[in-house]
Amino acid sequence: MLADLYADLKIQDGLELQLKRLKSEDMDKGGMKEAEVRIKLRDIVNKYNLQDVIHIPDVTGTNEAFSNDIPPDFKDKKLQKLWEKAGDSGFSDEEMENLKKEFWHQQLKLDEYDLLKDGFKSISDLDMIDNSLDGFNYDKKNKNLKSMNKDIKDGYENLATLGSKKHFEDDELEFKDKRVYELYAMARKSNMTEAELQSFMEELRHFEHRIDKHEYLKEEVQIAENVLRRETKDGEMPQKHVLLKQKANEYGSKVKKYHAELQKKVNKALAGHIEL
């Protein structure tokens, strides 16, 4: 839970800083970005029962997107179909409640994309009439729309996977080591696509295998030392045991190095998720 909370708060902190910058530059006139950030903060507070620690001002009615009530149905037909499929997957009421928040975030992305696309079309039409918008960067705006479109497609893939009960059960059972699960928890909250997440999970499986091997070597060293202490009078260990202990130590260093590499990779992906 602490790993999940840390990942959520790290993302939220970055979003709050970006929102502050956008508002100072008057780039969130419709309030959509602020609505999205507040909803994410509210979800964190509710998920971890932090109501007594973090206070969220009551903004109900200020903007539709600020509402505490998630609509029973989704406007997007594809999203609604995925939601109905998830409803038949055997989730508990609590799991469905958390899952619906993920679906709602996807609906917000779709709404924002539609607004930007309509605005881009209106500006393009206006420029065709009087050619007065020479300073408008069409290529940049079009590139942003394409990027959002890809993000939405990845969101659909992710929700299709999240909507599978078996997906969650397999993941929870698969990783036993605390270090591996912490990396997995961070990766799930990053901007990795489903394909990238599956690839990272494969790396985590290799990492956990190395951890198991290191634990086995350490256990072998400990067992041998317990026996040799009783058999050697001067406490000098045979060369074979010295080499075994050296091998265990070297393997431990490799595990630490691999752990650091995986941490660097997931932190980079997590930082990429902090984009408004």
XYZ file of C-alpha atoms in Angstrom:
276
model
C 0.000 0.000 0.000
C 2.855 2.401 0.800
C 4.398 1.693 -2.609
C 1.086 2.456 -4.307
C 0.556 5.620 -2.234
C 4.077 6.877 -2.967
C 3.566 6.400 -6.711
C 0.179 8.150 -6.635
C 1.472 11.128 -4.635
C 4.589 11.469 -6.797
C 2.397 11.759 -9.888
C -0.044 14.106 -8.134
C 2.744 16.418 -6.991
C 3.963 16.838 -10.550
C 0.432 17.437 -11.834
C -0.198 20.129 -9.220
C 3.000 21.962 -10.213
C 2.083 21.824 -13.897
C -1.474 22.995 -13.165
C -0.080 25.987 -11.242
C 2.060 26.920 -14.250
C -0.861 26.549 -16.687
C -3.132 28.730 -14.551
C -0.454 31.417 -14.191
C -0.223 31.531 -17.997
C -4.017 31.521 -18.345
C -3.915 28.273 -20.341
C -6.768 26.476 -18.547
C -9.683 28.772 -19.276
C -12.216 25.953 -19.467
C -11.042 24.451 -16.185
C -10.716 20.962 -17.669
C -7.151 20.481 -16.459
C -7.943 21.665 -12.945
C -10.967 19.370 -12.903
C -8.844 16.388 -13.884
C -6.186 17.147 -11.254
C -8.785 17.626 -8.490
C -10.523 14.371 -9.390
C -7.222 12.501 -9.191
C -6.458 14.041 -5.796
C -9.932 13.165 -4.526
C -9.455 9.580 -5.704
C -6.165 9.311 -3.790
C -7.762 10.708 -0.629
C -10.660 8.260 -0.823
C -8.527 5.272 -1.831
C -6.171 5.591 1.147
C -8.671 7.065 3.667
C -6.750 10.339 3.957
C -9.789 12.575 4.520
C -8.393 13.729 7.869
C -4.990 14.517 6.339
C -5.748 16.129 2.970
C -8.593 18.625 2.587
C -10.154 19.162 -0.831
C -12.315 22.320 -1.147
C -15.949 21.692 -2.065
C -16.218 22.677 -5.697
C -19.422 20.813 -6.538
C -21.376 22.716 -9.132
C -18.476 24.954 -10.164
C -17.702 22.734 -13.090
C -19.414 19.533 -14.183
C -16.119 17.681 -14.209
C -15.585 18.504 -10.510
C -18.642 16.530 -9.452
C -18.010 13.859 -6.837
C -20.503 11.576 -8.540
C -19.264 9.529 -11.472
C -22.071 9.099 -14.028
C -23.645 5.601 -14.093
C -22.961 5.308 -17.836
C -20.203 6.556 -20.116
C -20.875 8.745 -23.151
C -18.314 6.915 -25.251
C -19.848 3.702 -26.643
C -16.551 1.793 -26.777
C -15.806 2.748 -23.183
C -19.300 1.731 -22.083
C -18.926 -1.658 -23.792
C -15.606 -2.289 -21.980
C -17.252 -1.268 -18.704
C -20.123 -3.707 -19.200
C -17.637 -6.467 -19.991
C -15.722 -5.696 -16.784
C -19.014 -5.961 -14.877
C -19.220 -9.614 -15.906
C -15.655 -10.443 -14.815
C -16.391 -11.220 -11.164
C -14.985 -8.116 -9.460
C -16.105 -7.175 -5.955
C -18.056 -3.944 -5.366
C -14.904 -2.229 -4.072
C -12.876 -3.376 -7.081
C -15.586 -2.140 -9.441
C -15.620 1.234 -7.681
C -11.858 1.645 -8.131
C -12.054 0.386 -11.703
C -14.779 2.874 -12.563
C -12.470 5.735 -11.594
C -9.983 4.536 -14.207
C -12.754 4.418 -16.810
C -13.901 7.919 -15.819
C -10.400 9.285 -16.331
C -10.468 7.836 -19.847
C -13.794 9.600 -20.498
C -12.236 12.890 -19.376
C -9.388 12.369 -21.840
C -11.918 11.736 -24.602
C -13.871 14.888 -23.710
C -10.702 16.975 -23.709
C -9.601 15.519 -27.041
C -12.969 16.341 -28.618
C -12.787 19.933 -27.329
C -9.285 20.464 -28.691
C -10.167 18.852 -32.005
C -13.256 21.048 -32.406
C -11.262 24.137 -31.466
C -8.547 23.253 -33.956
C -11.149 22.807 -36.704
C -12.771 26.164 -35.897
C -9.455 28.008 -36.048
C -8.577 26.273 -39.325
C -11.928 27.308 -40.843
C -11.455 30.898 -39.674
C -7.986 31.106 -41.188
C -9.302 29.833 -44.505
C -11.757 32.769 -44.538
C -9.459 35.721 -43.738
C -5.901 34.299 -43.455
C -5.443 36.332 -40.274
C -3.844 33.656 -38.079
C -0.292 33.600 -39.353
C 1.048 33.032 -35.833
C -0.951 29.870 -35.263
C 1.316 26.827 -35.231
C -0.762 24.214 -37.052
C 1.967 21.566 -37.079
C 2.469 21.754 -33.329
C -1.259 21.655 -32.572
C -1.767 18.772 -34.973
C 1.135 16.900 -33.374
C -0.445 17.398 -29.934
C -3.735 15.996 -31.206
C -1.988 12.940 -32.628
C -0.174 12.414 -29.336
C -3.459 12.607 -27.420
C -5.041 10.201 -29.884
C -2.279 7.660 -29.220
C -2.677 8.161 -25.464
C -6.395 7.464 -25.779
C -5.785 4.296 -27.786
C -3.293 3.103 -25.170
C -5.895 3.919 -22.527
C -8.421 1.640 -24.185
C -5.889 -1.208 -24.274
C -5.023 -0.673 -20.627
C -8.691 -0.649 -19.566
C -9.355 -3.829 -21.536
C -6.587 -5.484 -19.527
C -7.643 -3.951 -16.210
C -11.161 -5.217 -16.857
C -9.916 -8.779 -16.746
C -10.214 -10.381 -13.312
C -7.594 -12.971 -14.254
C -5.099 -10.210 -15.071
C -5.244 -8.831 -11.528
C -5.210 -12.221 -9.839
C -2.210 -13.436 -11.834
C -0.214 -10.267 -11.123
C -0.945 -10.298 -7.406
C 0.100 -13.945 -7.111
C 3.123 -13.693 -9.391
C 5.425 -11.300 -7.523
C 6.387 -12.331 -4.006
C 9.460 -10.244 -3.238
C 8.761 -6.788 -1.810
C 11.287 -5.065 -4.095
C 9.730 -6.599 -7.196
C 6.180 -5.698 -6.208
C 7.171 -2.091 -5.465
C 8.606 -1.777 -8.973
C 5.468 -3.353 -10.413
C 3.210 -0.976 -8.455
C 5.151 2.016 -9.794
C 5.074 0.697 -13.362
C 1.307 0.250 -13.293
C 0.909 3.946 -12.476
C 3.335 5.146 -15.137
C 2.686 6.071 -18.757
C 3.784 2.665 -20.055
C 1.624 1.191 -22.786
C 0.232 -2.289 -22.223
C 2.978 -3.756 -24.409
C 5.674 -1.850 -22.497
C 4.176 -2.936 -19.172
C 4.191 -6.583 -20.246
C 7.824 -6.243 -21.328
C 8.731 -4.640 -17.995
C 6.929 -7.424 -16.134
C 9.106 -9.928 -17.984
C 12.157 -8.046 -16.692
C 10.669 -8.210 -13.185
C 10.318 -11.981 -13.511
C 14.014 -12.224 -14.402
C 14.841 -9.938 -11.479
C 12.858 -12.053 -9.031
C 14.573 -15.160 -10.395
C 17.949 -13.554 -9.659
C 16.771 -12.647 -6.163
C 15.737 -16.271 -5.575
C 19.107 -17.501 -6.813
C 20.933 -15.050 -4.541
C 18.868 -16.177 -1.563
C 19.698 -19.795 -2.421
C 23.432 -19.031 -2.575
C 23.323 -17.192 0.763
C 21.514 -20.123 2.335
C 24.131 -22.549 0.962
C 26.914 -20.396 2.423
C 25.202 -20.254 5.826
C 24.616 -24.017 5.959
C 28.216 -24.722 4.958
C 29.574 -22.310 7.557
C 27.508 -23.919 10.328
C 28.943 -27.304 9.439
C 32.533 -26.133 8.903
C 32.652 -24.268 12.217
C 32.169 -27.565 13.990
C 34.713 -29.401 11.831
C 37.546 -26.851 11.678
C 39.598 -26.102 14.765
C 41.358 -22.938 13.669
C 38.265 -21.410 11.992
C 39.963 -21.341 8.596
C 37.484 -22.128 5.836
C 38.464 -24.327 2.893
C 39.065 -22.670 -0.494
C 35.900 -24.209 -1.915
C 33.788 -22.448 0.693
C 35.653 -19.147 0.226
C 34.876 -19.283 -3.483
C 31.191 -20.071 -2.764
C 30.932 -17.092 -0.422
C 32.652 -14.879 -2.988
C 30.207 -16.048 -5.655
C 27.245 -15.230 -3.386
C 28.612 -11.742 -2.685
C 29.248 -11.054 -6.366
C 25.765 -12.237 -7.259
C 24.358 -9.971 -4.548
C 26.115 -7.010 -6.171
C 24.570 -7.931 -9.527
C 21.121 -8.045 -7.930
C 21.610 -4.562 -6.438
C 22.826 -3.205 -9.795
C 19.870 -4.722 -11.667
C 17.493 -3.321 -9.040
C 18.945 0.165 -9.544
C 18.556 -0.123 -13.336
C 14.905 -1.158 -13.023
C 14.253 1.664 -10.552
C 15.757 4.171 -12.994
C 13.588 2.841 -15.826
C 10.326 2.939 -13.872
C 11.083 6.395 -12.431
C 11.597 7.695 -15.960
C 8.281 6.195 -17.073
C 6.570 7.583 -13.991
C 7.937 11.057 -14.698
C 6.507 10.812 -18.215
C 3.078 10.178 -16.711
C 3.168 13.573 -14.987
C 2.026 15.452 -18.055
C -1.156 17.529 -18.233
